[in-house]
mmCIF file of C-alpha atoms and ligand atoms in Angstrom:
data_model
loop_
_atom_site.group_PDB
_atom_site.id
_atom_site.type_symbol
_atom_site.label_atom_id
_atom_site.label_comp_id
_atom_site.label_asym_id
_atom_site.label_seq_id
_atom_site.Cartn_x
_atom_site.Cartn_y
_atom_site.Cartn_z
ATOM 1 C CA UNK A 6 -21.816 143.946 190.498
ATOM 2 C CA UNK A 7 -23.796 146.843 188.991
ATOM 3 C CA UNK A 8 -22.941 149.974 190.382
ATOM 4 C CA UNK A 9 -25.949 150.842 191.956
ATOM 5 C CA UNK A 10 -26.030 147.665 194.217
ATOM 6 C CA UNK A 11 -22.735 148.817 195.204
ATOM 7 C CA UNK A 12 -23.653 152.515 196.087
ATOM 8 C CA UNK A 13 -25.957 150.667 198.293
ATOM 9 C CA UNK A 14 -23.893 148.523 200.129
ATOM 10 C CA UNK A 15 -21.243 151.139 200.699
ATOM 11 C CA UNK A 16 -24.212 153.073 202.283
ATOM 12 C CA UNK A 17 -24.838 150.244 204.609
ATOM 13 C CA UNK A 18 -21.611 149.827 205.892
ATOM 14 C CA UNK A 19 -21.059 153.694 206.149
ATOM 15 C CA UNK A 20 -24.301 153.510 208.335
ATOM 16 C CA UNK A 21 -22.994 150.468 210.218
ATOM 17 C CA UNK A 22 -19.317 152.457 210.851
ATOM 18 C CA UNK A 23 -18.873 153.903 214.374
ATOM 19 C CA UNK A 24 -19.673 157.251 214.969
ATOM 20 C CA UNK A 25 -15.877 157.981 216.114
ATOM 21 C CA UNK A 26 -14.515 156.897 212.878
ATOM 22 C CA UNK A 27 -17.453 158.738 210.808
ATOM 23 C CA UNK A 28 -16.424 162.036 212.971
ATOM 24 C CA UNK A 29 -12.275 161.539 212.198
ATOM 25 C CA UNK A 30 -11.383 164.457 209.112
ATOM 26 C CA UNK A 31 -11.819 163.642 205.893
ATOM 27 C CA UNK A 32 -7.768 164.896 205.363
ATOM 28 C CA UNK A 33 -6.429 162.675 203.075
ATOM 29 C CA UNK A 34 -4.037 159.796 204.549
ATOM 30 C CA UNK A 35 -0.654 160.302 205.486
ATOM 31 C CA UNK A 36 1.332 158.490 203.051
ATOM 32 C CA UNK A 37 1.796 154.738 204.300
ATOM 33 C CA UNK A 38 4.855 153.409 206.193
ATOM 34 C CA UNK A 39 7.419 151.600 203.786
ATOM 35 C CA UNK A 40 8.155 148.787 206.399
ATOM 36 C CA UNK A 41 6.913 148.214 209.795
ATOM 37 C CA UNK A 42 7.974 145.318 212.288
ATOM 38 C CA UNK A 43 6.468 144.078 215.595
ATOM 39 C CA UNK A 44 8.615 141.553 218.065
ATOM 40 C CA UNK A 45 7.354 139.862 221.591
ATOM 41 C CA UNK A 46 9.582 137.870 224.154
ATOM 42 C CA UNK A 47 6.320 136.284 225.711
ATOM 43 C CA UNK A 48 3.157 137.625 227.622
ATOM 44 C CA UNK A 49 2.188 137.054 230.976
ATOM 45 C CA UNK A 50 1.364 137.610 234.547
ATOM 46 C CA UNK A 51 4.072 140.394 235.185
ATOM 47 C CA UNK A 52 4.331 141.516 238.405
ATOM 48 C CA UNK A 53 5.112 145.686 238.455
ATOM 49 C CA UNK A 54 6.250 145.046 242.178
ATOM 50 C CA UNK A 55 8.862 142.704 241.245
ATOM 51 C CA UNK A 56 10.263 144.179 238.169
ATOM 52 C CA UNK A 57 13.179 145.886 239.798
ATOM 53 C CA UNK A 58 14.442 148.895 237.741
ATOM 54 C CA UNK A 59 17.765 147.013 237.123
ATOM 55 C CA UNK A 60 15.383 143.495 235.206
ATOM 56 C CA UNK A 61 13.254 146.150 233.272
ATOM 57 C CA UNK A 62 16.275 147.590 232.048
ATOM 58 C CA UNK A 63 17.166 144.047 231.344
ATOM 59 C CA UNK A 64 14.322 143.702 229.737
ATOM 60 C CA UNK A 65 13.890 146.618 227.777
ATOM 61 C CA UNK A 66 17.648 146.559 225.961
ATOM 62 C CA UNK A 67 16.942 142.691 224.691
ATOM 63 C CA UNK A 68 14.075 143.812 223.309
ATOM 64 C CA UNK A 69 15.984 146.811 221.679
ATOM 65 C CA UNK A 70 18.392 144.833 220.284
ATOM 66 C CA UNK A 71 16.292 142.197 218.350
ATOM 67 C CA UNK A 72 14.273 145.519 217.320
ATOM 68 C CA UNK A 73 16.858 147.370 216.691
ATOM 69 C CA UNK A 74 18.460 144.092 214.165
ATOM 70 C CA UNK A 75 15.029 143.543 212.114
ATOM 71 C CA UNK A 76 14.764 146.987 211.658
ATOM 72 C CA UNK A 77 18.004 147.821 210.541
ATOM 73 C CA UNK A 78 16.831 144.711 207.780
ATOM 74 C CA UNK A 79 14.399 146.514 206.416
ATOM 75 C CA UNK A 80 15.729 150.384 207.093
ATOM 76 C CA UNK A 81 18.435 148.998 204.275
ATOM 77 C CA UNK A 82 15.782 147.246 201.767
ATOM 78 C CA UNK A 83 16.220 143.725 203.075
ATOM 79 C CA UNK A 84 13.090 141.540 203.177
ATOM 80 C CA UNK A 85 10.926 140.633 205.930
ATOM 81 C CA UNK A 86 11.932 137.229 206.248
ATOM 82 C CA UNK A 87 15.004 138.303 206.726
ATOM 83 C CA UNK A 88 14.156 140.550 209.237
ATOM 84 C CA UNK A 89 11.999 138.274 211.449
ATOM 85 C CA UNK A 90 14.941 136.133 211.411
ATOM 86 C CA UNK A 91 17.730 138.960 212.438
ATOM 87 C CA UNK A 92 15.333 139.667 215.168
ATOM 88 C CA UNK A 93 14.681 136.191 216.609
ATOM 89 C CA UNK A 94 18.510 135.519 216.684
ATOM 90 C CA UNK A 95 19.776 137.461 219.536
ATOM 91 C CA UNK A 96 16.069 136.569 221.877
ATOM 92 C CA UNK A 97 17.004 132.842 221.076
ATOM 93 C CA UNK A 98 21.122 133.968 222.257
ATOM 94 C CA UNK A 99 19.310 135.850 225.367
ATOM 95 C CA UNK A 100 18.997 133.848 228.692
ATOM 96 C CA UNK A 101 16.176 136.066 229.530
ATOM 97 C CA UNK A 102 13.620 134.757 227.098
ATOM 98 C CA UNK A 103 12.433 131.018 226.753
ATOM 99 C CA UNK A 104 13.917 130.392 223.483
ATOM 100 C CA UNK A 105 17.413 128.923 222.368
ATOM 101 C CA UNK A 106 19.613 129.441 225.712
ATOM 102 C CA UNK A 107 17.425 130.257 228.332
ATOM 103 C CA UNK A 108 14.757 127.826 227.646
ATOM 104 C CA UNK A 109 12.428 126.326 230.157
ATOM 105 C CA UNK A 110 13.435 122.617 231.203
ATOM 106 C CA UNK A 111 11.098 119.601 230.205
ATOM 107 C CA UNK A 112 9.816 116.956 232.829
ATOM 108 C CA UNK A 113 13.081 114.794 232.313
ATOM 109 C CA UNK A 114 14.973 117.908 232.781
ATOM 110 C CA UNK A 115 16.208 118.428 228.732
ATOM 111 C CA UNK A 116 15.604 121.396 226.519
ATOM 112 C CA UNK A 117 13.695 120.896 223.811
ATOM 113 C CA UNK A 118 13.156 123.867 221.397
ATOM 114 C CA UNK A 119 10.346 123.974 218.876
ATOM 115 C CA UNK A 120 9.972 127.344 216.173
ATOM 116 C CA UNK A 121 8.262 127.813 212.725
ATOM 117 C CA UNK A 122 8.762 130.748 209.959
ATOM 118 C CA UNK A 123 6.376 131.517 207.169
ATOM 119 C CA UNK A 124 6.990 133.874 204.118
ATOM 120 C CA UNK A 125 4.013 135.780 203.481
ATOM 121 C CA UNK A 126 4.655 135.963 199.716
ATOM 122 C CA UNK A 127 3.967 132.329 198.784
ATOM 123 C CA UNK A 128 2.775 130.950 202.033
ATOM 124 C CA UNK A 129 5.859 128.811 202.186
ATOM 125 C CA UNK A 130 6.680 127.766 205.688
ATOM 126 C CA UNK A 131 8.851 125.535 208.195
ATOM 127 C CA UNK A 132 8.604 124.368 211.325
ATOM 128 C CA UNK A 133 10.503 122.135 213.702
ATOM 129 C CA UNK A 134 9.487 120.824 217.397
ATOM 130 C CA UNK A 135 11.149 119.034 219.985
ATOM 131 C CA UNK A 136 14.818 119.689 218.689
ATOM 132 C CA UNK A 137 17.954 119.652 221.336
ATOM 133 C CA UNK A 138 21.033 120.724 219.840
ATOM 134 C CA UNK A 139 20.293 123.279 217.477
ATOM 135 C CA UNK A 140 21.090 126.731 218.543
ATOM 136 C CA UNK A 141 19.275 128.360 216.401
ATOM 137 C CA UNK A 142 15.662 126.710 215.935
ATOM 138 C CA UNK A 143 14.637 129.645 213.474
ATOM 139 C CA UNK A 144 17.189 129.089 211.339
ATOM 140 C CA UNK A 145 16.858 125.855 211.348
ATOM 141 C CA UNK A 146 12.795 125.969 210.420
ATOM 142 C CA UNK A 147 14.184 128.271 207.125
ATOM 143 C CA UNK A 148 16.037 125.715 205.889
ATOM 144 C CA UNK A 149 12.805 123.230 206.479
ATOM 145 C CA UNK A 150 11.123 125.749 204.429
ATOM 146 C CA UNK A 151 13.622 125.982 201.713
ATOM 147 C CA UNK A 152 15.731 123.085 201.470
ATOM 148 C CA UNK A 153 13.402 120.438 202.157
ATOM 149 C CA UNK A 154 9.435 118.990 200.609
ATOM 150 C CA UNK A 155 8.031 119.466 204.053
ATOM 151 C CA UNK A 156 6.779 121.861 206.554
ATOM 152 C CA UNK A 157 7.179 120.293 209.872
ATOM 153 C CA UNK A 158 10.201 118.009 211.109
ATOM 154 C CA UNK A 159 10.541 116.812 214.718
ATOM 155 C CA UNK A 160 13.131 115.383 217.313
ATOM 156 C CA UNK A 161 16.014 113.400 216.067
ATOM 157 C CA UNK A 162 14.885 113.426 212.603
ATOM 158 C CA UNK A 163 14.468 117.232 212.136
ATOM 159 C CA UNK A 164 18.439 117.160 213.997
ATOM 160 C CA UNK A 165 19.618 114.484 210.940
ATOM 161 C CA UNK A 166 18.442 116.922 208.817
ATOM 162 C CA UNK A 167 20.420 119.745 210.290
ATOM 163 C CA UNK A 168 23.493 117.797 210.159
ATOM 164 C CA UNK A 169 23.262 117.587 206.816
ATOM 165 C CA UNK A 170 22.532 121.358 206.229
ATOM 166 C CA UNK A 171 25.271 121.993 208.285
ATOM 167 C CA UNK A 172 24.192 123.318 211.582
ATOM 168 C CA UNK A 173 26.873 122.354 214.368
ATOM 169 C CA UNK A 174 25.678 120.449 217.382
ATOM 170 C CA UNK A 175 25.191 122.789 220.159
ATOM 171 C CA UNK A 176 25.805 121.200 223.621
ATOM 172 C CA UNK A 177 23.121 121.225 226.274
ATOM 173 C CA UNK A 178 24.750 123.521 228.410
ATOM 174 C CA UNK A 179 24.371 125.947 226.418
ATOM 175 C CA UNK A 180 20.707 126.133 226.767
ATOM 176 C CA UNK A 181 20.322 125.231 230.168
ATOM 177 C CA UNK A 182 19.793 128.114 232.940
ATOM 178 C CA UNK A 183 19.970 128.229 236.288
ATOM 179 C CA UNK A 184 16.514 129.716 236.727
ATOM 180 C CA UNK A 185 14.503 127.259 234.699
ATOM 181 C CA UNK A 186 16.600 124.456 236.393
ATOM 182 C CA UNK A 187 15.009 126.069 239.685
ATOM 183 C CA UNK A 188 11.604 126.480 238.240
ATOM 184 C CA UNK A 189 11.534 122.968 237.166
ATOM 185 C CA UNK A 190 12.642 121.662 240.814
ATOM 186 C CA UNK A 191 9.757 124.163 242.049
ATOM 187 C CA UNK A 192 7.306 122.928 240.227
ATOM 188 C CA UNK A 193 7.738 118.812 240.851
ATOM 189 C CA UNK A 194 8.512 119.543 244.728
ATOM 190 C CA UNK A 195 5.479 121.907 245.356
ATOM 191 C CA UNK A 196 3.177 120.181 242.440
ATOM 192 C CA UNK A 197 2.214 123.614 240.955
ATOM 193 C CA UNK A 198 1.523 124.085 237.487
ATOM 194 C CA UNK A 199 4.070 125.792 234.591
ATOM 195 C CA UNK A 200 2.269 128.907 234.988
ATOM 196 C CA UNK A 201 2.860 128.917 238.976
ATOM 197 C CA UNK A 202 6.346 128.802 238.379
ATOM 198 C CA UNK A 203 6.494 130.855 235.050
ATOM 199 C CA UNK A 204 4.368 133.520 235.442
ATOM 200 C CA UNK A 205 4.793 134.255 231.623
ATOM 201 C CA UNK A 206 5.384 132.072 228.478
ATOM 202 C CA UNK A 207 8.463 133.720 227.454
ATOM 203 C CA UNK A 208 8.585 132.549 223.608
ATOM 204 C CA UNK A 209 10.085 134.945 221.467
ATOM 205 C CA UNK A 210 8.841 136.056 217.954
ATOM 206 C CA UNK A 211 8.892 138.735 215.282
ATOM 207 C CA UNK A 212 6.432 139.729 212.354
ATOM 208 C CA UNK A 213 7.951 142.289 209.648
ATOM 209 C CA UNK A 214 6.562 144.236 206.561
ATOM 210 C CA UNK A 215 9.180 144.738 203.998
ATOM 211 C CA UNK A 216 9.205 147.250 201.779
ATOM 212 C CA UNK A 217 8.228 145.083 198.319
ATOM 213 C CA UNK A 218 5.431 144.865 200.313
ATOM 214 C CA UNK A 219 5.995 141.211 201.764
ATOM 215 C CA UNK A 220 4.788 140.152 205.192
ATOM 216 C CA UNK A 221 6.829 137.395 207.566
ATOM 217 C CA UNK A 222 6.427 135.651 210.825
ATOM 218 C CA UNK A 223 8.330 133.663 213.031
ATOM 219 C CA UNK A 224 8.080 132.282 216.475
ATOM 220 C CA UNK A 225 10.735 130.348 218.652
ATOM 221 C CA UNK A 226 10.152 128.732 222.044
ATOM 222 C CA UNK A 227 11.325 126.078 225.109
ATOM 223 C CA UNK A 228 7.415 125.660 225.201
ATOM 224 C CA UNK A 229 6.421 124.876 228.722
ATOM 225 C CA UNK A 230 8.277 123.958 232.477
ATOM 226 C CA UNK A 231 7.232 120.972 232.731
ATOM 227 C CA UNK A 232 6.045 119.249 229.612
ATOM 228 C CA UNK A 233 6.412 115.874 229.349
ATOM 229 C CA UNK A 234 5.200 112.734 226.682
ATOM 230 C CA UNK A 235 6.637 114.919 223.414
ATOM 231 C CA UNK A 236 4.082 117.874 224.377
ATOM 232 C CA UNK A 237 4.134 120.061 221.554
ATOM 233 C CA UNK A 238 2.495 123.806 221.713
ATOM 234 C CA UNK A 239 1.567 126.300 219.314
ATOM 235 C CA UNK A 240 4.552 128.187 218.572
ATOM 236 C CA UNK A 241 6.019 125.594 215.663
ATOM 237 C CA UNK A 242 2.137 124.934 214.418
ATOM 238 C CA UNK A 243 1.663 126.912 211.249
ATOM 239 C CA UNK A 244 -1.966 128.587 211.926
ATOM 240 C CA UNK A 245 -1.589 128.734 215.596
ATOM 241 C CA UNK A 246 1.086 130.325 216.549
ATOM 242 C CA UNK A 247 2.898 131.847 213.110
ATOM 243 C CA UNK A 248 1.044 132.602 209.963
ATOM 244 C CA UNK A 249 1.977 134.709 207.292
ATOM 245 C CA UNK A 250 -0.072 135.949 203.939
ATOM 246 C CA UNK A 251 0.634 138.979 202.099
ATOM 247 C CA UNK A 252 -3.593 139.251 201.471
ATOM 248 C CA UNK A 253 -3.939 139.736 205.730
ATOM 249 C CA UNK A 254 -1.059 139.874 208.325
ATOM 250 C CA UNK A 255 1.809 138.184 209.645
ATOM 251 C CA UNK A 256 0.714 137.230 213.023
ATOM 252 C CA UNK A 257 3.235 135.460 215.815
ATOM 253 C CA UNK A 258 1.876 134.619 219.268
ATOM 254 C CA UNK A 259 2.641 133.504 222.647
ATOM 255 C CA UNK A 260 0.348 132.150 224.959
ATOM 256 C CA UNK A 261 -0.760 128.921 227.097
ATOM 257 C CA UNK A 262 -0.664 126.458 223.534
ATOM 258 C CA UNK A 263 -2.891 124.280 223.991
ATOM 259 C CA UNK A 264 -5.560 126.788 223.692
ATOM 260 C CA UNK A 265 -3.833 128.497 220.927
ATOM 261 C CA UNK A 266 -3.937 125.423 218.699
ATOM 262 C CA UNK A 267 -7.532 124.834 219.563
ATOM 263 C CA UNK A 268 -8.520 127.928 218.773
ATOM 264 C CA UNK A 269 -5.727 128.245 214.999
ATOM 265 C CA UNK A 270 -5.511 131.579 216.761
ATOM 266 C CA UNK A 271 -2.694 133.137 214.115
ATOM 267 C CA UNK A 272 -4.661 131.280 210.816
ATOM 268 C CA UNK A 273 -8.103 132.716 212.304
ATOM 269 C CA UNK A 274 -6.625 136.240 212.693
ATOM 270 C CA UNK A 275 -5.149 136.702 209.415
ATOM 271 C CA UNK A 276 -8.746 134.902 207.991
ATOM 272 C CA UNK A 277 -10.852 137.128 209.021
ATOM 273 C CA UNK A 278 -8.771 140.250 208.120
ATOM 274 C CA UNK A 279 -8.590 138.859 204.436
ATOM 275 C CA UNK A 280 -12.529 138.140 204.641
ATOM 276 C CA UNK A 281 -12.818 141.717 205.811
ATOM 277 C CA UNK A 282 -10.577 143.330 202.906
ATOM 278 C CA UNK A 283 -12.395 141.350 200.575
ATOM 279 C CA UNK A 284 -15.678 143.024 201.700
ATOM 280 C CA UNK A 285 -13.727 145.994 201.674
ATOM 281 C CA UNK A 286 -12.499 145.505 198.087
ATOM 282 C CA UNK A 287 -16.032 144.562 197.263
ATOM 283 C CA UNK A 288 -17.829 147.669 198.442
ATOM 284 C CA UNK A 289 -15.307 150.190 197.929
ATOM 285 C CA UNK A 290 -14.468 151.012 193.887
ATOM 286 C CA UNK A 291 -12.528 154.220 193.553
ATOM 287 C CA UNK A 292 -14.502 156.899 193.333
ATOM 288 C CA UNK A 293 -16.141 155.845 196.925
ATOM 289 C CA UNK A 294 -12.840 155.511 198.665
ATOM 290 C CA UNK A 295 -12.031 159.202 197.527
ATOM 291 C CA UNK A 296 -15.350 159.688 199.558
ATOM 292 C CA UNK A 297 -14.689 158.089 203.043
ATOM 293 C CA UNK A 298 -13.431 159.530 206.243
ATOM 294 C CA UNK A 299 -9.866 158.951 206.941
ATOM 295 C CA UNK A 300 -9.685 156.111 209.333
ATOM 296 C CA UNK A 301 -12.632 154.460 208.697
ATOM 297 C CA UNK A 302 -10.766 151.052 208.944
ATOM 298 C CA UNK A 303 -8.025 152.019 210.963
ATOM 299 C CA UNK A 304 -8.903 149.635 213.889
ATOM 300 C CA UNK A 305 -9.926 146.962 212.468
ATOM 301 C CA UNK A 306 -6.670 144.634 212.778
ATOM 302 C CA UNK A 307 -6.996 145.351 215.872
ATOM 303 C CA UNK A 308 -10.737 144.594 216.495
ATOM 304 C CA UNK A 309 -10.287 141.470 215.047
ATOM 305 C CA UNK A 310 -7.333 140.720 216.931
ATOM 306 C CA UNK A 311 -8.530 141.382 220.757
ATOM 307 C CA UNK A 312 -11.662 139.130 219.174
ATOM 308 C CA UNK A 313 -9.428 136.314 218.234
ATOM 309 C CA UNK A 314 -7.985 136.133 222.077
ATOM 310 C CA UNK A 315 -11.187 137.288 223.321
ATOM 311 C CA UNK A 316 -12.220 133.615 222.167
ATOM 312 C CA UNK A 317 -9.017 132.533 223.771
ATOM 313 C CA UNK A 318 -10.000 133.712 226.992
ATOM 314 C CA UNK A 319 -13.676 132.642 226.566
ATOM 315 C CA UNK A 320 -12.217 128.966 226.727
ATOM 316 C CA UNK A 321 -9.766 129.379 229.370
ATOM 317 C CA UNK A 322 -6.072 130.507 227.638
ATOM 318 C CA UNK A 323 -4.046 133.345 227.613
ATOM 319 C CA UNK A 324 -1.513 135.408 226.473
ATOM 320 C CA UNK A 325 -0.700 137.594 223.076
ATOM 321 C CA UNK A 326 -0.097 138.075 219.682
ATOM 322 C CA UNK A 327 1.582 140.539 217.703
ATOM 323 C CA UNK A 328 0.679 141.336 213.843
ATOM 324 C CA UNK A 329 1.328 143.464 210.877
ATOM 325 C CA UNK A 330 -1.149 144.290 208.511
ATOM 326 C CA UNK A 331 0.058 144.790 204.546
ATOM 327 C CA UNK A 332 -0.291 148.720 205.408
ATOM 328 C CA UNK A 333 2.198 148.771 207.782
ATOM 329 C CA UNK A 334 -0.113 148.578 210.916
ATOM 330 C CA UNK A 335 1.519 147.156 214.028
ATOM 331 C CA UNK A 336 -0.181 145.510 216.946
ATOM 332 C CA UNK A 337 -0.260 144.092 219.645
ATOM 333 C CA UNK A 338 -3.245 142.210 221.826
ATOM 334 C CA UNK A 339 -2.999 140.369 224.880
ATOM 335 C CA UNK A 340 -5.255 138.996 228.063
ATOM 336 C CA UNK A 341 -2.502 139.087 230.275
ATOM 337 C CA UNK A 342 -0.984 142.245 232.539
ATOM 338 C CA UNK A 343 1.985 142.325 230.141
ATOM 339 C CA UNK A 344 4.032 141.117 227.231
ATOM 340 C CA UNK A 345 7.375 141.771 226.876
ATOM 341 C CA UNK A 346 6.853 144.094 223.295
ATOM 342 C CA UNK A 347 8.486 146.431 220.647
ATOM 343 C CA UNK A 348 7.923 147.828 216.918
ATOM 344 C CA UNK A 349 9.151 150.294 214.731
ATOM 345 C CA UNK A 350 8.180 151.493 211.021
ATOM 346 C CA UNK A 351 9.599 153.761 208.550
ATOM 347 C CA UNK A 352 7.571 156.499 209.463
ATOM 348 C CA UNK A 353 9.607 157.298 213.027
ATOM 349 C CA UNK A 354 7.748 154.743 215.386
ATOM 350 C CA UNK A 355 10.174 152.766 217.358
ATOM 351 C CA UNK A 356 9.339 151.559 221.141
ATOM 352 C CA UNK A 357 9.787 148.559 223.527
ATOM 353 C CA UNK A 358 7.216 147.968 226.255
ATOM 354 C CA UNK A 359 6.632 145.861 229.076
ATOM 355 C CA UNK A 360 3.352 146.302 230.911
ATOM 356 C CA UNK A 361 -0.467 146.693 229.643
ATOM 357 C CA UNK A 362 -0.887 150.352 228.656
ATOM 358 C CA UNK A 363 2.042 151.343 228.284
ATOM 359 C CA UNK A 364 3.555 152.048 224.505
ATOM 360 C CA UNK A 365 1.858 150.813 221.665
ATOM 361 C CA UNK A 366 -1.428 149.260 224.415
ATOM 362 C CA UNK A 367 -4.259 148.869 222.159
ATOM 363 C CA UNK A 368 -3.188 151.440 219.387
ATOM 364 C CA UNK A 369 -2.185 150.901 216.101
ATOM 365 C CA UNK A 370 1.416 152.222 215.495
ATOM 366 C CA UNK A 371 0.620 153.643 211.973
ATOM 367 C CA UNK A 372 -1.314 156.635 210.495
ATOM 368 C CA UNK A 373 -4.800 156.054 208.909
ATOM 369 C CA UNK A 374 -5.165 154.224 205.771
HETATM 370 N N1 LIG B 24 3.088 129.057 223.382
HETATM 371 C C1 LIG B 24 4.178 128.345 223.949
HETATM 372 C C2 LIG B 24 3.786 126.906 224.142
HETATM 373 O O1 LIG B 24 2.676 126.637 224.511
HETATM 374 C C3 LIG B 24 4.610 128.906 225.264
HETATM 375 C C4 LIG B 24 4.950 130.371 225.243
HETATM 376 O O2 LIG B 24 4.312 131.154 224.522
HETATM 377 O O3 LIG B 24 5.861 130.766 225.959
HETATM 378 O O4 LIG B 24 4.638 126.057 223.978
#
């Protein structure tokens, strides 16, 4: 493009830019994070009232500890894959999330788990849904990804296929929980809905930045109280509820499924943040970027994030996604009162939340870039 035409369309966008980001100092950047990870244990309708101090506390040291086991991943040089996996682990051990043990109970009163990883790097990815006796559904999507031709196995045939990796049967009992037994009785003797009895989806997932500069994602879920005929949600769909690509994000989400996979809410994220560095890459040679304000794209992940489950919401969905952008950015968005949250990156940041606005609400967690 001759560099003229380019001036100009620099000077468009800097005229389109909002004023806030125009006004930020010039400083130059703080250097950028060398790794960053986000994790949720599901979004919902939390109720502040009925969080007792003791449940938030509960709460807030599960979500610690799969923090604190991705980070410690990629504090040592470890790569994000292996990170998103080292964080899933203990949420799919943890009663208190709807993953692994703790799951929520089908119609016929089984567990059956569904997850999917992706590697950022080459876009490789597995996936497995409806599985009963694996405890460890992330793991066992890995090995999809890297010891079989396929992305997606289901039911029986995806648990064949983990004999023969070597996973052990896990017995039911393990998964099953009191309080998912009870939801499931609540919701066929009162006839209310999953969400009546849930509240929250309580799916668990992790998205990591590595410090070669790879990005990962991985979700793990129960799915929904409730489900019945082989329902399958989002959460083990690559592009709806786990994407990775080192160009965009790694995005993971947790939400109401159905609308998730309508809407290819974790493909659509990371596709419009690759359109947008494009354009960025486009408009912006050298010289230019030496000209901009600090923080003139510093939201963007973000902006396009809230407009991905904006469009969620427009058709009737909810719930939340978490990403991580190549730079390190970590965020979270979500149309519900709360998600169960945490990130950290190399540059200090390193908090768990529960509620909306609290920590890390609609802010990125990294400096400008
Ligand atoms: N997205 C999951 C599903 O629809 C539920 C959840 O996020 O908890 O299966």
């Amino acid at each position: 493009m001759p560099a003229a035409m380019k001036n100009l369309i620099t000077l468009i966008a800097l005229a389109l830019m909002p004023a806030a980001a125009l006004a930020e100092d010039a400083a130059p950047p703080p250097e950028a994070p060398k790794w960053s990870i986000a994790i949720h244990g599901g979004a919902g309708t939390l109720n502040r009232d009925a969080m007792t101090p003791e449940r938030r506390a509960g709460y807030e040291a599960a979500l610690q500890e799969a923090l604190d086991a991705g980070r410690a991943v990629l504090a040592r040089g470890g790569s994000a894959m292996d990170a998103v996996k080292a964080a899933i682990l203990p949420m799919e051990d943890s009663p208190l999330f709807n993953a692994g043990r703790g799951a929520v109970f089908t119609w016929e009163g089984t567990n059956e788990l569904d997850a999917s990883i992706m590697d950022g790097r080459d876009r490789s990815a597995g996936a497995v849904a409806g599985v009963k006796t694996v405890k460890h559904p992330i793991l066992l999507a890995d090995v999809v990804r890297t010891q079989s031709p396929h992305v997606m196995l289901m039911g029986k045939g995806a648990e064949e296929f983990a004999a023969e990796q070597g996973f052990a049967v896990t017995p039911a009992e393990w998964f099953a929980t009191e309080a998912r037994k009870r939801a499931l009785e609540r919701m066929k003797t009162d006839k209310l809905s999953a969400l009546d009895v849930d509240h929250k989806f309580g799916t668990v997932g992790a998205v990591a930045l590595d410090m070669e500069g790879n990005l990962a994602a991985g979700t793990s879920t129960g799915g929904m109280t409730g489900k019945r005929w082989g329902r399958v949600g989002d959460a083990p769909v690559i592009g709806a509820g786990t994407y990775a690509d080192n160009r965009a994000c790694a995005v993971s989400a947790t939400g109401w499924g159905e609308y998730f996979l309508r809407v290819g809410v974790a493909h659509e994220i990371c596709a419009q943040l690759r359109a947008s560095s494009e354009f960025k890459a486009m408009i912006v040679d050298d010289e230019i970027a030496d000209e901009l304000p600090a923080g003139i794209w510093k939201d963007e992940a973000q902006t396009i994030a809230d407009a991905v489950m904006a469009d969620v919401a427009q058709l009737g969905g909810d719930g939340g996604v978490i990403l991580v952008t190549p730079e390190g950015h970590a965020i979270f968005s979500f149309n519900t009162s709360g998600m169960y949250r945490g990130r950290a990156t190399s540059d200090g940041v390193n908090e768990v939340a529960i509620f909306g606005g609290e920590e890390g609400d609609k802010a990125s967690a990294t400096p400008d870039h």
